[in-house]
Short mmCIF file of C-alpha atoms in Angstrom, two decimals:
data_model
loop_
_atom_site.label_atom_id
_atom_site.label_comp_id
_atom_site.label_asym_id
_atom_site.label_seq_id
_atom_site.Cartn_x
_atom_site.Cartn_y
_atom_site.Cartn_z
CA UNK A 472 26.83 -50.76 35.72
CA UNK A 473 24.89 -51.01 32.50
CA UNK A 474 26.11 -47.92 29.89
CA UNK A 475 22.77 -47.25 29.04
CA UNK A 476 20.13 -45.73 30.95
CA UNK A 477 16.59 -46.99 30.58
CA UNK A 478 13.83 -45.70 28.15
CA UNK A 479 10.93 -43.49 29.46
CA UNK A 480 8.08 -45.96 30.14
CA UNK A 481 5.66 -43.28 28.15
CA UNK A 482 7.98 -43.41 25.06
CA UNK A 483 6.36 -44.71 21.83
CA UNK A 484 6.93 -48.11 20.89
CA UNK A 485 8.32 -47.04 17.30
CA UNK A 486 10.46 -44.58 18.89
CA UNK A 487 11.85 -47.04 21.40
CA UNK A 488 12.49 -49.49 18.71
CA UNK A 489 14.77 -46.75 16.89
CA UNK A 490 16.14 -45.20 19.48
CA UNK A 491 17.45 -49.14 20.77
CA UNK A 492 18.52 -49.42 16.93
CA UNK A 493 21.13 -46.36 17.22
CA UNK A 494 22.16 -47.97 20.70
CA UNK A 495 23.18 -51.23 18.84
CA UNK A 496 24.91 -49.13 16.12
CA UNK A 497 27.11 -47.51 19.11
CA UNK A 498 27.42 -50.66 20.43
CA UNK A 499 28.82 -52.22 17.53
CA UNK A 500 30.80 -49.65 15.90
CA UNK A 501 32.88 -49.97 19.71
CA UNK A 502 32.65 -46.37 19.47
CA UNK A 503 32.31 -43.92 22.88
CA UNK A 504 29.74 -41.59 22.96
CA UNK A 505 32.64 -39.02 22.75
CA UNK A 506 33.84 -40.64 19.59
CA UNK A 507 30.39 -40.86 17.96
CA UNK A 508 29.84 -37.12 18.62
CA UNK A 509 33.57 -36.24 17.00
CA UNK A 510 32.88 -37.81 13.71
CA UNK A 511 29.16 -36.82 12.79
CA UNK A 512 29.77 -33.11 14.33
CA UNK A 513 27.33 -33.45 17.11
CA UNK A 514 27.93 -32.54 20.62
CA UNK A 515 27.90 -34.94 23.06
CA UNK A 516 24.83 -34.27 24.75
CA UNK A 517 22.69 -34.26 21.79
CA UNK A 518 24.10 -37.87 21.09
CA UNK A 519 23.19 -38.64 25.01
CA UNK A 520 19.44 -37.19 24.59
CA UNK A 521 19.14 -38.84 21.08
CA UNK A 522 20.06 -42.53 22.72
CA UNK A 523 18.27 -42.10 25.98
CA UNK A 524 15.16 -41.58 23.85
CA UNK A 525 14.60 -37.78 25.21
CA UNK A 526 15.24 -36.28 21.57
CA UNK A 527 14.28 -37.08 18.18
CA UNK A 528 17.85 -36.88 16.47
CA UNK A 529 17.58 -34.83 12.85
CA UNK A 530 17.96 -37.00 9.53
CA UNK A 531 21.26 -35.49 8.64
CA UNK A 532 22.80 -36.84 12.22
CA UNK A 533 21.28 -40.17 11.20
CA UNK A 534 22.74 -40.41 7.50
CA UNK A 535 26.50 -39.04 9.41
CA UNK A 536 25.85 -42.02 11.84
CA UNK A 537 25.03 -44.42 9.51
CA UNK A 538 28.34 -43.16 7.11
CA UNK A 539 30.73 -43.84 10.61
CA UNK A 540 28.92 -47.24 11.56
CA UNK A 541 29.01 -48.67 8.01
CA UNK A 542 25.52 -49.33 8.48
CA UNK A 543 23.44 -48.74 4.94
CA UNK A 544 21.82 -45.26 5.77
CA UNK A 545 18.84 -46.28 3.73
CA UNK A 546 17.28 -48.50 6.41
CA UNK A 547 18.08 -46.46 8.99
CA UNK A 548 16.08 -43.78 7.23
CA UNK A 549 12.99 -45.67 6.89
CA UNK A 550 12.95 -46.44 10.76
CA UNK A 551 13.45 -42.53 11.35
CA UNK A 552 10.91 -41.31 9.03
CA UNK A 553 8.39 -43.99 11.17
CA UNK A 554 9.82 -42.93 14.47
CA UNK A 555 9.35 -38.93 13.48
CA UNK A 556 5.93 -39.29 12.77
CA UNK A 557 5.43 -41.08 16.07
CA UNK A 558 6.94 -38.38 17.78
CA UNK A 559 4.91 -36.09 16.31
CA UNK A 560 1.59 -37.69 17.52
CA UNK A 561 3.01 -37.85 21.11
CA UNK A 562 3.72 -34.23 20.67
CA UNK A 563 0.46 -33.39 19.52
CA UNK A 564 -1.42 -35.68 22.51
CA UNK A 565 0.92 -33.80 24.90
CA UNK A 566 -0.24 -30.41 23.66
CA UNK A 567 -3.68 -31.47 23.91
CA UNK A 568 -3.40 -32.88 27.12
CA UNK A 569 -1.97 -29.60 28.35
CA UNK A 570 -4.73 -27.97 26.76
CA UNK A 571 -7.44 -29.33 28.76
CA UNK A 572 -5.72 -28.60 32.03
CA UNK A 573 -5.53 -25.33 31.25
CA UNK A 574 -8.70 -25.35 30.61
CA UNK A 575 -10.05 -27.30 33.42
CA UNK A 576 -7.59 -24.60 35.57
CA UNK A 577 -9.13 -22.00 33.71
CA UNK A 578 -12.66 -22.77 35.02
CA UNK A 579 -12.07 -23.69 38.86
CA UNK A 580 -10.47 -20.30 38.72
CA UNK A 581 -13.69 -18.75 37.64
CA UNK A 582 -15.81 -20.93 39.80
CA UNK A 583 -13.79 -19.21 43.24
CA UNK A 584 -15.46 -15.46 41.77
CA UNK A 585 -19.55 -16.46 41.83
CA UNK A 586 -22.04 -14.53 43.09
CA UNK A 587 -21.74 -13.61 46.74
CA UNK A 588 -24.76 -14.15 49.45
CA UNK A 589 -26.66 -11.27 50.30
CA UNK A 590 -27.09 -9.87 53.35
CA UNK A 591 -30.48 -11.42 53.90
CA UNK A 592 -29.27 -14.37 52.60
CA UNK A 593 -31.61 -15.12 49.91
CA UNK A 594 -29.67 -16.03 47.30
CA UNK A 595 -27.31 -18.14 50.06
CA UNK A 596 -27.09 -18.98 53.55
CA UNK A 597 -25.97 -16.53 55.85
CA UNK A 598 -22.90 -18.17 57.14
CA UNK A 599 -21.49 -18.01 53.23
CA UNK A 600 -22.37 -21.58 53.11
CA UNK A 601 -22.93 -23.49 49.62
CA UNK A 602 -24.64 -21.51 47.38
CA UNK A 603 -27.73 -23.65 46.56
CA UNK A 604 -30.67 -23.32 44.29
CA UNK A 605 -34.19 -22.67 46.03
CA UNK A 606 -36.79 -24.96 44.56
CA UNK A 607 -39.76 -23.29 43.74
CA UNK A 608 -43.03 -25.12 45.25
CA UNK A 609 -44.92 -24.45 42.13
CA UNK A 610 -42.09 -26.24 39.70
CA UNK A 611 -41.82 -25.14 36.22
CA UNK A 612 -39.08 -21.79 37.06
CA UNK A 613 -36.08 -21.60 35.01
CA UNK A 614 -32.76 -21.18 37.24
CA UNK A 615 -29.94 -18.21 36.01
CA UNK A 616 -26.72 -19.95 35.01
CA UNK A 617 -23.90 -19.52 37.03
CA UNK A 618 -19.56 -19.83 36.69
CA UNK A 619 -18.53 -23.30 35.92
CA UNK A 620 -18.76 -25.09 39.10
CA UNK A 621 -21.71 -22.99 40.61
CA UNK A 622 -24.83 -24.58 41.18
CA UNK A 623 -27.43 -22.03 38.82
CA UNK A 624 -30.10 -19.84 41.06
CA UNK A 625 -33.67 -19.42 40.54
CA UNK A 626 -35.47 -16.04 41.54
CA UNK A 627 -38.03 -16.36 44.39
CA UNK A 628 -41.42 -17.23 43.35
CA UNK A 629 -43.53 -14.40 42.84
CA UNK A 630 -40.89 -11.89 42.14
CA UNK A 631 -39.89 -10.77 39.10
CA UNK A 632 -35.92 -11.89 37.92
CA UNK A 633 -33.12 -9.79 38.18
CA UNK A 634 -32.62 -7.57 35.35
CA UNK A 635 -29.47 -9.43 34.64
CA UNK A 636 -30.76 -12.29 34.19
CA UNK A 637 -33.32 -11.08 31.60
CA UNK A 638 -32.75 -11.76 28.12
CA UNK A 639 -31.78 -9.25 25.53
CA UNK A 640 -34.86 -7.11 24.77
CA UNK A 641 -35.91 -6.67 28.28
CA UNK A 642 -35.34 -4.66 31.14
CA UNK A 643 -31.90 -4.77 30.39
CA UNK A 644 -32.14 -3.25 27.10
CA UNK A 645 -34.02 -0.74 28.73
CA UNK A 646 -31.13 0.38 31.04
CA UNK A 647 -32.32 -0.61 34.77
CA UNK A 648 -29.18 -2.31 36.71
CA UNK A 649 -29.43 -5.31 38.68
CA UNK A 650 -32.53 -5.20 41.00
CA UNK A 651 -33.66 -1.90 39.95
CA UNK A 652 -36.93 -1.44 38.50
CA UNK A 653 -38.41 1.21 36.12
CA UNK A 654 -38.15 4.59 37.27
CA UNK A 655 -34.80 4.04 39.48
CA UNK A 656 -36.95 2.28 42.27
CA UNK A 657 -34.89 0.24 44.39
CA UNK A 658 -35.95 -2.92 46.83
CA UNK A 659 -35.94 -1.89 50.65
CA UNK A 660 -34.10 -3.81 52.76
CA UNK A 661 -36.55 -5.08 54.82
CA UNK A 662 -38.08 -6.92 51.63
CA UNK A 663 -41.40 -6.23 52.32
CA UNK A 664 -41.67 -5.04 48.43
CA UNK A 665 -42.05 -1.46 48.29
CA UNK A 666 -39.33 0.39 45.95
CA UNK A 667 -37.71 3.35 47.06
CA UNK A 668 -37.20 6.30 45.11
CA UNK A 669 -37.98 7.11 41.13
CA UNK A 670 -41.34 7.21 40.09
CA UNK A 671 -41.01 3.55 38.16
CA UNK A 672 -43.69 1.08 38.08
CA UNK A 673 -43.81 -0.35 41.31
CA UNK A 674 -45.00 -4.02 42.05
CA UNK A 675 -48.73 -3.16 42.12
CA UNK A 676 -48.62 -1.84 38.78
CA UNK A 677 -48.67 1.69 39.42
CA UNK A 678 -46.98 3.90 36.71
CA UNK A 679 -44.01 5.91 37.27
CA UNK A 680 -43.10 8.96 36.27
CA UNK A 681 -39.22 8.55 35.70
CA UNK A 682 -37.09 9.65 32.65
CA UNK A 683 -36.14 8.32 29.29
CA UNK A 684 -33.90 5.23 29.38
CA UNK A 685 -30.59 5.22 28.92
CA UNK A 686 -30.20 3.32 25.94
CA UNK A 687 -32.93 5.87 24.47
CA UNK A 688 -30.73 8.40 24.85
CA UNK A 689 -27.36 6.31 23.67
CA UNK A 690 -29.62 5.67 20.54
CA UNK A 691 -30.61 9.39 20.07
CA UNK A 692 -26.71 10.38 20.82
CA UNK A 693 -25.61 7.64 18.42
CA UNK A 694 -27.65 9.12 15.51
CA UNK A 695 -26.92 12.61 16.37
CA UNK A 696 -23.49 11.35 16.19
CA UNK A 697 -23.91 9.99 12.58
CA UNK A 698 -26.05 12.78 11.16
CA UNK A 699 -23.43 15.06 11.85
CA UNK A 700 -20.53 12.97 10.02
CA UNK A 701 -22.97 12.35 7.24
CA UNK A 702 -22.96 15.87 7.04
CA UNK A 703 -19.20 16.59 7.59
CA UNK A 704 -18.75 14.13 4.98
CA UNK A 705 -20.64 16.32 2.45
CA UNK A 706 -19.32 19.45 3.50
CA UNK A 707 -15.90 17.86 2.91
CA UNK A 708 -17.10 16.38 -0.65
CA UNK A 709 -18.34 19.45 -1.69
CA UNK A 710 -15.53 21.46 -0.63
CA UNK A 711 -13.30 18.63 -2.79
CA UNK A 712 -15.04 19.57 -5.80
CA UNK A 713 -15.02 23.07 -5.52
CA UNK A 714 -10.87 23.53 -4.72
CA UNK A 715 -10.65 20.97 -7.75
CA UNK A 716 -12.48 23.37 -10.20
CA UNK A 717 -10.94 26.05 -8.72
CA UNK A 718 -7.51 24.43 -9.24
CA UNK A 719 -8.39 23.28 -12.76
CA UNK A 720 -9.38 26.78 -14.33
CA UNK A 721 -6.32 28.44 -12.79
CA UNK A 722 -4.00 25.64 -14.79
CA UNK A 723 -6.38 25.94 -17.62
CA UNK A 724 -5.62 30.04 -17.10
CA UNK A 725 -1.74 29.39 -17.01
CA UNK A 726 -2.23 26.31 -19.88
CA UNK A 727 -2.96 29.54 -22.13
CA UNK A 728 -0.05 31.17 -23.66
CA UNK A 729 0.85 35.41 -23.41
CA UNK A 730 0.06 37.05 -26.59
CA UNK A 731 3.08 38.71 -27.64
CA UNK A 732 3.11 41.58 -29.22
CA UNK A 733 3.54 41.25 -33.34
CA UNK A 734 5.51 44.57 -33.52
CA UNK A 735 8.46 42.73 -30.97
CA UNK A 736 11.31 41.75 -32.60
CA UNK A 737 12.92 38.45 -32.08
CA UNK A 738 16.56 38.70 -30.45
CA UNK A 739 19.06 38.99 -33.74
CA UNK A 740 22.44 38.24 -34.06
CA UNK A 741 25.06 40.96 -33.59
CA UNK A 742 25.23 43.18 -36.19
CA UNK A 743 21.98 42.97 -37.47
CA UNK A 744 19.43 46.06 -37.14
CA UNK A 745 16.57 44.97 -38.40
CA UNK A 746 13.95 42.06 -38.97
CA UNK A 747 10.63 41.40 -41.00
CA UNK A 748 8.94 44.54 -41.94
CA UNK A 749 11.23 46.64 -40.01
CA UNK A 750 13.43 45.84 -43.33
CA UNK A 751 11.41 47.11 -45.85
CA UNK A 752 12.89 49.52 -47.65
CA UNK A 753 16.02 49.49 -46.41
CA UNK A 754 20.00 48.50 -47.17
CA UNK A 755 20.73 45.50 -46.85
CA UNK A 756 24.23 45.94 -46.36
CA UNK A 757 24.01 48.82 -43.41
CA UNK A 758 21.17 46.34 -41.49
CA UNK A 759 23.83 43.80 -41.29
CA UNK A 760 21.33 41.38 -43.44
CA UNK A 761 24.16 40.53 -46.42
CA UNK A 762 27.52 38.22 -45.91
CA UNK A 763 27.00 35.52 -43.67
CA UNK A 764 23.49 36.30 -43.16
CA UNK A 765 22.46 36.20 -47.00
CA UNK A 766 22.29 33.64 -49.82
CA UNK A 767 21.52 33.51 -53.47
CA UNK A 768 18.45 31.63 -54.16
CA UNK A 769 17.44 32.28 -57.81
CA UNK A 770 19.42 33.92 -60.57
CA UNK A 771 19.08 34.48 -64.24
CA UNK A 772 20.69 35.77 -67.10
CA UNK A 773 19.33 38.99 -68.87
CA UNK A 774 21.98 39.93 -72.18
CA UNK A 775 25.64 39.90 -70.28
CA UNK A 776 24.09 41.07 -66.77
CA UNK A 777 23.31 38.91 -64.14
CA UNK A 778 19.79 38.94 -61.86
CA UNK A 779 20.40 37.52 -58.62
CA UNK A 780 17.47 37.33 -56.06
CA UNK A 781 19.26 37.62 -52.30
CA UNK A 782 17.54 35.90 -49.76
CA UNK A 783 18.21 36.48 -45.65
CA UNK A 784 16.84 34.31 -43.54
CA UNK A 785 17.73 35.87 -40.48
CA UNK A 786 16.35 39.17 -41.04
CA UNK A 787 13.40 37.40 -43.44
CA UNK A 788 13.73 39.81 -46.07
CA UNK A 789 15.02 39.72 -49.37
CA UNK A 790 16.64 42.07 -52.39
CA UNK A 791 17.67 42.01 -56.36
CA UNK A 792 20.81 42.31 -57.33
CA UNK A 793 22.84 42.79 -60.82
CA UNK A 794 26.28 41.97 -61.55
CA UNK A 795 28.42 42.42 -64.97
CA UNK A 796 26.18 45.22 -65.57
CA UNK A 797 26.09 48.47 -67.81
CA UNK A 798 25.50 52.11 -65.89
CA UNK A 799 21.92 52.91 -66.33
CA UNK A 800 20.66 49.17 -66.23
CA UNK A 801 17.97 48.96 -63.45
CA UNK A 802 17.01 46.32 -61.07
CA UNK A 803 13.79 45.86 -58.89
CA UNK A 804 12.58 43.31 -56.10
CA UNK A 805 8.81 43.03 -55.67
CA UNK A 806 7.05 40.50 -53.48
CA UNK A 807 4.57 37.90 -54.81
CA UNK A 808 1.51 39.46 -54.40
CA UNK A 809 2.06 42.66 -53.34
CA UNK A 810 1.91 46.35 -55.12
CA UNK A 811 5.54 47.33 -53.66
CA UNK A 812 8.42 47.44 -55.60
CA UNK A 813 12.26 48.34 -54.71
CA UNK A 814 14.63 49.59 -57.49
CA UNK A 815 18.06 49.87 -57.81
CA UNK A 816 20.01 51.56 -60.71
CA UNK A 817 23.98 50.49 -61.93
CA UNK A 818 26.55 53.03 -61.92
CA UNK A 819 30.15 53.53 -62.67
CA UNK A 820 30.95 50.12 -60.55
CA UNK A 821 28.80 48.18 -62.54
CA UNK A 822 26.67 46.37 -60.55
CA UNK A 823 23.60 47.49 -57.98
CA UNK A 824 21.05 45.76 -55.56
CA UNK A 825 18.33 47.25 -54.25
CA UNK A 826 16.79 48.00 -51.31
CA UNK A 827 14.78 45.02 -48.85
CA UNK A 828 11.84 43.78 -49.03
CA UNK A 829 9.61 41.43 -46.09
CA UNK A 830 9.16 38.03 -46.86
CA UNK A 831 8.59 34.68 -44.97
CA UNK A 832 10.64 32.83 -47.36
CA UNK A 833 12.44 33.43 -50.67
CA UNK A 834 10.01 31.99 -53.00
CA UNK A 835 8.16 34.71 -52.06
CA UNK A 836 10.73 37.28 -54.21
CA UNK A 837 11.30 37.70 -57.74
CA UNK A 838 14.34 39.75 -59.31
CA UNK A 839 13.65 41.47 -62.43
CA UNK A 840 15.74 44.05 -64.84
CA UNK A 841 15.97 46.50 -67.89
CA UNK A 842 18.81 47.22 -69.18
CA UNK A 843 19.69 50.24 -71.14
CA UNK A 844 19.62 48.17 -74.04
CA UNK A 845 16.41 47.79 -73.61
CA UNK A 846 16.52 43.98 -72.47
CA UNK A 847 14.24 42.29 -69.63
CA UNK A 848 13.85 39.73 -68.04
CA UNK A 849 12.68 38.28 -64.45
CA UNK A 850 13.89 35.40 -62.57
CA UNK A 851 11.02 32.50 -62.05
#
């Protein structure tokens, strides 16, 4: 019993040629099928399809084979990369080939669903014989088409076609069904020609009184149809626009900041009373505007005593005050620019500051004194 099978008779000639080039390999090598599969990491029945010419074996499987046979893999290669592309034309000639019998399937199907006789067999014979075209005796009338394998029809001579087989624009665009005429008139059965029913143009020509068509009315539903989204559309637009302006001056509404009241104080520290204009006139100390609050800013030297101009930031006020002083030496604080004028006069503990005066920053104030000596002078 030979050990291998024969070749399909419809395999390609370049795939036979490789597929007998792996057998020899096998052959060769003295290796079982078994074997061959255990060292390239192929089963066993991939190596029997690959030999026996029913599968194209991958590249990689050919390289491993080549590696176990001690055959140069670069060869081998060559022959696969000839036999794949083989392959792949039988593949594509199969598909095609399956294609058209699908096809040709397709339309014998078709051909079993034609047209039926009618009654008084004239598109037919009665017995639902062979459907066969009738030759008009003056020539020159085009047959209807029928299914694939359907011999086509011709209408009788001297009657008008079916209004299927019109072409587009007319009586089929105007909405009669097959073998109904204008006006919903129907053939009788006894095909003398009269039309029963509707008010339609009958075969002598006489008018009918029937409705509109039915495509009329599709038509006039259609652009009813549009008119109103064309105006839903609009109403929509417009609406848009309107919640967007809307929506635009209320954030242009909230974009605008509160007034606040100039007379509100901001929130001070603890200990502080006062702030501004609210400090006018008043002690410095007892607001809780000196220590920590307060700094010197300018100073100058007037005899022995010394002018210091005391500047709060918190409570944005300022005073004057003397140090090293004599009793009866006076001191004053006036803002740049204005007409008021604080004062503050030494005593027994030898020094004095007056009371507060409003100002946005200590530049603003200027110290000045007399002494009892009758020396002035001002800080800058």
């Amino acid at each position: 019993m030979p050990r291998w099978r024969a070749l399909p008779d419809e395999l390609d000639p370049q795939v036979r040629e490789f597929a007998s080039q792996l057998r020899r390999l096998v052959d060769r090598s003295g290796l079982s099928i078994a074997a061959v599969a255990d060292r390239t990491g192929y089963s066993k029945t991939s190596w029997e399809r690959y030999l026996n010419g029913r599968l194209l074996a991958p590249k990689r499987a050919i390289v491993t084979l080549a590696e176990v046979t001690g055959t140069n893999p670069v060869h081998l290669t060559t022959m696969w990369e000839l036999a794949e592309r083989a392959w792949s034309r039988s593949e594509m000639r199969h598909d095609m080939t399956m294609e058209a019998i699908r096809i040709s399937q397709a339309r014998a199907a078709l051909g079993e669903f034609g047209p039926t006789a009618t009654k008084n067999g004239k598109n037919g014979s009665a017995g639902g014989g062979s459907r066969t075209a009738a030759r008009p005796s003056g020539g020159g009338a085009t047959g209807v088409a029928g299914p694939a394998g359907v011999a086509p029809t011709v209408p009788p001579q001297g009657q008008a076609p079916l209004a299927d087989s019109l072409p587009y624009g007319g009586e089929r665009e105007q909405g009669f069904r097959p073998g109904e005429r204008a006006g919903g008139g129907v053939p009788h059965a006894d095909g003398a020609g009269a039309y029963a029913g509707g008010g339609g143009r009958g075969p002598a020509g006489q008018p009918g009184t029937g409705g509109g068509s039915p495509d009329r009315q599709r038509r006039k539903r259609r652009l009813t149809m549009f008119l109103a989204g064309v105006v839903g559309a609009l109403v929509v637009i417009a609406a848009a626009v309107y919640l967007t302006d809307a929506g635009k001056g209320e954030k242009d509404d909230d974009a605008k900041p509160e007034a606040t009241p100039t007379s509100s104080a901001p929130e001070l520290p603890a200990g502080v009373e006062c702030s501004g204009k609210d400090c006018t006139g008043k002690d410095p100390e007892a607001m809780g505007c000196g220590g920590e609050f307060a700094r010197t800013t300018d100073s100058v030297l007037v005899g022995q005593a010394k002018i210091e101009v005391r500047y709060s930031e918190t409570c944005g006020a300022a005073w004057a005050r003397i140090t090293q002083a004599t009793p009866g030496d006076e001191v004053r604080i006036q803002q740049a620019g204005a007409t008021g004028v604080q004062k503050g006069t030494v005593n027994a503990d030898l020094d004095a500051y007056t009371p507060m005066v409003a100002v946005t920053k200590a530049s603003e104030a200027k110290a000045c004194a007399t002494l009892k000596a009758g020396q002035k002078g001002c800080t800058q």
